[in-house]
Coordinates of C-alpha atoms in Angstrom, one line a residue:
M73 CA -42.6 69.8 192.9
P74 CA -39.3 68.2 193.8
D75 CA -36.6 68.6 191.2
S76 CA -36.2 64.6 191.1
I77 CA -39.8 64.2 190.3
L78 CA -39.8 66.8 187.6
L79 CA -36.6 65.0 185.9
W80 CA -38.5 61.8 186.1
F81 CA -41.3 63.2 184.3
K82 CA -38.8 64.8 181.6
S83 CA -37.3 61.6 181.0
F84 CA -40.7 60.4 179.3
I85 CA -40.0 63.1 176.6
P86 CA -38.3 61.6 173.7
A87 CA -35.2 63.2 172.0
R88 CA -35.4 65.3 169.0
S89 CA -35.3 63.4 165.9
N90 CA -32.3 63.9 163.5
V91 CA -34.3 62.6 160.6
D92 CA -34.8 65.3 157.7
R93 CA -38.0 66.1 156.0
F94 CA -37.2 63.8 153.0
E95 CA -36.5 60.8 154.9
R96 CA -39.8 61.1 156.7
M97 CA -41.8 61.6 153.5
R98 CA -39.9 58.6 152.1
S99 CA -41.3 56.5 155.0
C100 CA -44.9 57.7 154.8
A101 CA -44.7 57.2 151.0
G102 CA -43.4 53.6 151.3
S103 CA -46.0 52.7 154.0
L104 CA -48.8 54.1 151.8
F105 CA -47.4 52.2 148.8
G106 CA -46.9 49.1 150.7
I107 CA -50.2 48.6 152.5
L108 CA -52.1 49.7 149.4
L109 CA -50.4 47.2 147.3
V110 CA -50.8 44.3 149.8
G111 CA -54.4 45.1 150.2
L112 CA -55.1 45.2 146.6
V113 CA -53.3 42.2 145.8
S114 CA -54.7 40.0 148.6
Y115 CA -58.2 41.4 148.0
A116 CA -57.8 40.2 144.3
I117 CA -56.3 36.7 145.2
L118 CA -58.5 35.7 148.1
P119 CA -62.3 34.9 147.9
H120 CA -64.8 37.6 148.2
D121 CA -67.0 36.5 151.3
T122 CA -67.6 37.5 154.8
R123 CA -65.4 34.7 156.3
T124 CA -62.4 35.7 154.2
I125 CA -59.7 38.1 156.0
W126 CA -57.5 39.6 153.3
L127 CA -55.5 42.1 155.3
I128 CA -54.6 41.8 159.0
A129 CA -53.9 44.7 161.3
P130 CA -50.4 43.6 162.3
M131 CA -49.1 44.5 158.7
G132 CA -49.3 48.2 159.7
A133 CA -46.8 47.6 162.4
S134 CA -44.7 45.8 160.0
A135 CA -44.8 48.6 157.6
V136 CA -43.5 51.0 160.2
L137 CA -40.5 48.8 160.6
L138 CA -39.9 48.0 157.0
F139 CA -40.2 51.5 155.6
A140 CA -39.4 53.7 158.6
V141 CA -36.4 51.9 160.0
P142 CA -35.5 49.6 157.2
S143 CA -32.0 49.0 158.6
S144 CA -33.1 47.7 161.9
P145 CA -32.4 44.0 162.7
L146 CA -36.2 43.7 163.4
A147 CA -37.1 44.9 160.0
Q148 CA -35.0 42.4 158.0
P149 CA -36.6 39.7 155.8
W150 CA -36.1 36.7 157.9
S151 CA -37.4 38.7 160.9
I152 CA -40.9 39.5 159.4
I153 CA -41.4 36.1 157.6
G154 CA -40.1 33.9 160.2
G155 CA -41.5 35.9 163.1
N156 CA -45.0 36.2 161.7
L157 CA -45.2 32.6 160.6
C158 CA -44.2 31.2 163.8
A159 CA -46.4 33.6 165.7
A160 CA -49.3 32.6 163.8
L161 CA -48.7 29.0 164.2
I162 CA -48.1 29.4 168.0
G163 CA -51.3 31.7 168.4
V164 CA -53.6 29.2 166.3
T165 CA -52.4 26.3 168.5
C166 CA -52.9 28.2 172.0
A167 CA -56.5 29.3 170.8
R168 CA -57.4 25.5 169.9
L169 CA -55.9 24.1 173.2
V170 CA -56.7 26.7 175.7
Q171 CA -60.2 27.7 176.2
E172 CA -59.7 30.7 178.5
P173 CA -59.0 33.7 176.0
A174 CA -56.9 35.5 178.3
L175 CA -54.7 32.6 179.2
A176 CA -54.5 31.6 175.7
A177 CA -53.5 35.2 174.6
A178 CA -50.8 35.4 177.4
L179 CA -49.5 32.0 176.3
A180 CA -49.4 32.8 172.8
I181 CA -47.4 36.0 173.2
A182 CA -44.8 34.4 175.7
L183 CA -44.2 31.5 173.5
A184 CA -44.1 33.5 170.2
I185 CA -41.2 35.8 171.8
G186 CA -39.4 32.6 172.9
A187 CA -39.8 31.1 169.7
M188 CA -38.4 34.2 167.7
F189 CA -35.5 34.4 170.1
M190 CA -34.6 30.8 169.3
L191 CA -35.0 31.3 165.5
R192 CA -33.3 34.7 165.7
C193 CA -36.4 36.3 164.0
I194 CA -37.8 38.9 166.5
H195 CA -40.3 41.0 165.0
P196 CA -42.5 43.1 167.4
P197 CA -45.7 43.1 165.1
S198 CA -45.5 39.1 165.3
G199 CA -46.8 39.7 168.8
A200 CA -50.1 41.0 167.3
V201 CA -50.3 38.3 164.8
A202 CA -50.2 35.8 167.7
L203 CA -52.7 38.0 169.6
T204 CA -55.0 38.1 166.4
A205 CA -54.9 34.3 166.2
V206 CA -56.3 34.0 169.6
L207 CA -58.7 36.9 169.9
G208 CA -59.7 37.4 166.2
G209 CA -63.2 35.9 166.7
P210 CA -65.0 33.3 165.2
V211 CA -63.9 34.0 161.5
V212 CA -60.2 33.6 162.5
H213 CA -60.9 30.4 164.6
D214 CA -62.8 28.9 161.8
M215 CA -59.9 29.3 159.6
G216 CA -57.8 27.2 161.9
Y217 CA -54.1 26.6 160.4
A218 CA -55.1 28.1 157.3
F219 CA -54.8 31.4 158.9
V220 CA -51.1 30.8 158.9
L221 CA -50.7 30.7 155.2
S222 CA -53.4 33.2 154.2
P223 CA -53.5 36.0 155.1
V224 CA -50.2 35.9 157.4
M225 CA -47.9 34.5 154.9
L226 CA -49.4 36.1 151.8
N227 CA -49.5 39.6 153.4
S228 CA -45.9 39.3 154.9
V229 CA -44.3 38.1 151.7
L230 CA -46.2 40.9 149.5
L231 CA -45.2 43.5 152.1
L232 CA -41.7 42.2 152.0
L233 CA -41.6 42.3 148.1
T234 CA -42.8 45.8 148.3
A235 CA -40.2 47.0 150.9
L236 CA -37.3 45.3 148.8
F237 CA -38.4 47.4 145.7
F238 CA -39.3 50.7 147.4
N239 CA -36.3 51.0 149.7
N240 CA -33.7 50.2 147.2
A241 CA -35.5 52.5 144.7
S242 CA -35.5 55.4 146.9
G243 CA -31.9 55.1 148.0
R244 CA -32.1 52.9 151.1
R245 CA -30.1 49.6 151.3
Y246 CA -32.5 46.6 152.1
P247 CA -32.1 44.2 153.2
H248 CA -29.6 45.4 155.7
A249 CA -26.7 42.6 156.2
Q250 CA -26.1 42.2 159.9
Q251 CA -22.4 41.7 159.5
S252 CA -20.4 40.8 162.6
A253 CA -17.1 42.2 161.1
A254 CA -15.7 43.5 158.1
P255 CA -13.4 40.9 156.2
H256 CA -9.9 41.6 156.0
P257 CA -9.1 42.3 152.4
H258 CA -5.9 40.2 152.6
Q259 CA -7.6 37.4 154.3
T260 CA -5.2 37.4 157.2
R261 CA -6.0 37.3 161.1
D262 CA -4.6 41.0 161.6
E263 CA -7.3 43.5 162.5
L264 CA -7.9 46.1 160.0
P265 CA -5.4 49.0 160.1
I266 CA -8.5 51.5 161.0
T267 CA -9.2 49.5 164.1
R268 CA -5.8 48.8 165.4
L269 CA -5.4 52.2 167.5
G270 CA -9.2 52.6 168.1
F271 CA -11.7 50.2 169.5
S272 CA -11.6 46.6 168.0
H273 CA -14.4 44.3 166.9
E274 CA -13.7 42.2 169.9
D275 CA -14.1 45.2 172.2
L276 CA -17.7 46.0 170.6
D277 CA -18.7 42.3 170.9
E278 CA -17.6 42.4 174.5
V279 CA -19.5 45.4 175.3
L280 CA -22.6 44.2 173.6
K281 CA -22.4 41.0 175.4
N282 CA -22.1 42.6 178.8
Y283 CA -25.1 44.9 177.6
N284 CA -27.1 41.9 177.4
Q285 CA -30.3 43.7 175.7
V286 CA -31.8 43.5 172.3
I287 CA -30.6 46.6 170.5
D288 CA -32.7 47.8 167.7
I289 CA -29.7 48.7 165.5
G290 CA -27.5 46.5 163.2
R291 CA -23.9 45.8 164.5
D292 CA -22.4 47.1 161.5
D293 CA -24.3 50.5 161.6
L294 CA -23.3 50.6 165.4
E295 CA -19.5 50.2 164.5
E296 CA -20.1 52.8 161.8
I297 CA -21.4 55.4 164.3
F298 CA -18.7 54.8 166.7
M299 CA -16.1 55.3 163.9
R300 CA -17.9 58.6 162.6
T301 CA -18.0 59.9 166.1
E302 CA -14.2 59.4 166.6
M303 CA -13.7 61.1 163.3
R304 CA -16.1 64.0 164.4
A305 CA -14.2 64.3 167.6
Y306 CA -10.9 64.5 165.7
H307 CA -12.2 67.2 163.6
R308 CA -13.3 69.3 166.4
R309 CA -10.1 68.9 168.3
F310 CA -7.6 69.4 165.2
G311 CA -9.7 71.2 162.6
Q312 CA -10.1 69.7 159.0
T313 CA -7.9 69.3 156.1
L314 CA -9.6 69.1 153.0
C315 CA -8.8 66.9 149.8
A316 CA -8.4 70.1 147.8
S317 CA -5.4 71.0 150.0
V318 CA -3.1 67.8 149.7
M319 CA -4.3 66.2 146.5
S320 CA -2.1 65.8 143.5
R321 CA -3.4 68.1 140.6
D322 CA -1.2 67.2 137.7
V323 CA -3.0 63.8 137.2
V324 CA -1.8 61.4 134.5
V325 CA -5.1 60.3 132.8
A326 CA -6.6 58.0 130.0
E327 CA -9.7 58.0 127.9
F328 CA -12.1 55.4 126.9
A329 CA -10.4 55.0 123.6
T330 CA -6.8 54.9 124.8
T331 CA -5.0 51.8 123.8
L332 CA -3.9 49.3 126.3
D333 CA -0.3 49.6 125.4
E334 CA -0.4 53.3 125.7
A335 CA -2.1 53.2 129.0
W336 CA 0.3 50.5 130.3
T337 CA 3.3 52.8 129.1
L338 CA 1.9 55.5 131.3
L339 CA 1.6 53.4 134.3
Q340 CA 5.2 52.2 133.8
Q341 CA 6.7 55.5 132.9
H342 CA 5.2 57.5 135.9
R343 CA 5.4 54.5 138.4
L344 CA 1.7 54.7 139.0
R345 CA -0.8 52.0 140.2
A346 CA -3.9 53.3 138.4
L347 CA -5.2 56.0 135.9
P348 CA -8.5 57.8 136.1
V349 CA -10.4 57.4 132.8
L350 CA -12.1 60.4 131.6
D351 CA -14.7 61.4 129.1
R352 CA -14.3 64.4 126.8
G353 CA -15.9 66.6 129.4
R354 CA -13.2 65.4 131.8
H355 CA -15.8 63.5 133.8
V356 CA -14.5 60.4 135.7
I357 CA -16.1 57.4 134.1
G358 CA -13.8 54.7 135.4
I359 CA -10.3 53.6 136.6
V360 CA -7.9 51.5 135.3
S361 CA -5.2 49.8 137.5
R362 CA -2.3 47.2 137.0
S363 CA -4.6 44.8 138.6
D364 CA -6.9 45.3 135.6
F365 CA -4.3 44.6 133.2
L366 CA -3.0 41.3 135.1
E367 CA -6.8 40.2 135.5
H368 CA -7.7 40.6 131.6
A369 CA -4.3 39.0 130.8
G370 CA -5.4 35.8 132.6
V371 CA -2.5 35.8 134.7
E372 CA -3.0 33.4 137.6
V373 CA 0.5 32.1 138.4
H374 CA 3.9 33.8 137.6
T375 CA 4.8 31.3 134.8
G376 CA 4.1 32.9 131.5
L377 CA 3.3 36.3 133.1
V378 CA 5.4 38.3 130.4
A379 CA 4.1 36.4 127.5
Q380 CA 0.4 36.9 128.8
L381 CA 0.7 40.5 129.3
R382 CA 2.5 41.0 125.9
A383 CA -0.3 39.2 124.2
L384 CA -3.0 41.5 125.9
L385 CA -1.0 44.6 124.9
H386 CA -0.4 43.7 121.4
R387 CA -2.7 45.4 119.0
V388 CA -4.7 43.4 116.6
P389 CA -4.6 44.7 113.0
F390 CA -8.1 44.0 112.3
T391 CA -11.5 45.7 112.5
H392 CA -12.7 43.3 115.2
S393 CA -10.9 41.5 118.1
E394 CA -12.1 39.1 120.6
K395 CA -9.5 40.5 123.2
P396 CA -9.6 44.0 124.7
E397 CA -8.0 46.6 122.8
V398 CA -8.8 50.0 124.7
V399 CA -9.0 51.0 128.3
G400 CA -12.6 51.4 128.2
Q401 CA -13.0 47.6 127.8
I402 CA -10.9 46.7 131.0
M403 CA -11.6 49.6 133.5
S404 CA -13.1 49.2 136.5
R405 CA -16.7 51.0 137.1
P406 CA -18.3 52.5 139.2
V407 CA -15.4 54.6 140.5
I408 CA -15.4 55.8 144.2
T409 CA -14.6 59.4 144.1
A410 CA -14.4 62.2 146.6
Q411 CA -15.4 65.9 146.4
V412 CA -12.8 68.7 146.7
D413 CA -14.2 69.8 149.9
T414 CA -14.3 66.3 151.5
P415 CA -12.3 66.0 154.8
V416 CA -9.3 63.8 154.3
L417 CA -9.9 61.9 157.5
E418 CA -13.2 60.7 156.0
L419 CA -11.4 58.7 153.4
V420 CA -9.1 57.0 155.9
P421 CA -11.4 53.7 156.1
R422 CA -11.4 53.6 152.3
M423 CA -7.9 53.4 152.1
A424 CA -7.5 51.1 155.0
E425 CA -9.7 48.8 153.1
G426 CA -7.3 48.5 150.2
L427 CA -7.8 51.6 148.0
H428 CA -4.6 53.0 146.9
Q429 CA -5.9 56.1 145.3
I430 CA -9.1 58.0 145.0
P431 CA -10.0 60.4 142.1
V432 CA -11.1 64.0 143.5
V433 CA -13.9 65.6 141.5
E434 CA -15.5 69.1 141.3
A435 CA -19.2 69.4 142.0
D436 CA -19.9 69.0 138.4
G437 CA -18.1 65.7 138.5
K438 CA -14.9 66.9 136.5
L439 CA -11.6 65.6 137.7
A440 CA -9.7 67.9 139.9
G441 CA -7.0 65.8 141.3
M442 CA -6.0 62.5 142.6
L443 CA -5.7 61.6 146.4
T444 CA -3.1 58.8 147.0
Q445 CA -2.1 56.9 150.1
S446 CA 1.1 58.9 150.1
D447 CA -0.8 62.2 150.1
M448 CA -2.9 61.1 153.0
I449 CA -0.1 59.9 155.3
A450 CA 1.7 63.3 154.5
A451 CA -1.3 65.2 155.4
L452 CA -2.0 63.3 158.7
Y453 CA 1.7 63.4 159.6
E454 CA 1.9 67.1 159.2
K455 CA -1.4 67.7 161.2
N456 CA -0.4 65.5 164.1
L457 CA 3.2 67.0 164.1
A458 CA 1.7 70.6 164.1
A459 CA -0.7 69.6 167.1
A460 CA 2.2 68.1 168.9
R461 CA 4.1 71.3 168.7
G462 CA 1.3 73.5 169.8
V463 CA 0.8 75.0 166.4
P464 CA -2.6 75.6 164.9
G465 CA -3.5 72.9 162.6
L466 CA -4.2 73.3 158.9
R467 CA -7.4 75.1 158.2
S468 CA -10.2 74.3 155.9
V469 CA -10.0 75.2 152.4
A470 CA -13.0 77.2 150.9

């Protein structure tokens, strides 16, 4: 057999999946939970007679998308609701107007795809919904446009509600916002610092436009994959510098019950932007910054700033007070933290988005140090300087 034909046959073999066992089991469990719940609820709501359809087959295909690939643009709420409803409406209409089943089925599919493109709700199982409306037999035909509401809309809404609950409960963000670009934290027209030297949002938009195909992945996910690939390539070329090797270890901290005037004094005395807040076991439970003080002081304009801040810091000599008295009442939570073995480069996007410092914790959650923008700049400078001189870069710290 010629090599070209052999290669052609090999192109049909799918690539090895990178999904771990837990994610596979999560998808299977979600589909089981979703279809079972949709079937039971629909059966309980709808009349029990031979002319009632309480669960349609396309819901199985929708379950694959909503539970196995919940980040796909084809699996978002508007995709399943809008796609299934418009496909059902078109399918019923074609079945009524076109007597030839084969032609009616073809028209239903083609028109449904066109409508989904126009309404931006492409959902592959919706094609099966349109086909069911045409070829579902006398029971479906007798239902007429009632088929659109029940079972199509009923099944779709129930499956969507199940996906919303199950995906978020099992650690998968859903719905997955299809963001066009990350907003600039300072609301200016400049690109984010992380994108000024790499590819920009406009670069990605232009490539996607020229690609001119529907891609079954969200734009924000695609951008994140590219950024992580760049980081991986950097790690491979220059090695890794871990947080443990560059973080500040002598960290000034506060506790939940630290008074506001004490915490403010620490910030001023050590010229810090923020203090990590610890419990008695030295676990990070929050972080208090200068911004937190100004926000709770009600400072909106420069006029009266000193007086408003002084009023916040002043202790009330009573048991109860309407204003905050301790750090735990104004600290920000939850806190973005890093592990001691986290590569510094992975935190660059976080810092570029506006964070000035990130607490570094041990595996048990206890504070180990603090990584600031200054620490990161120094580490990256030394790393690139060593590479430019041909000296081996800093090695990973165990």
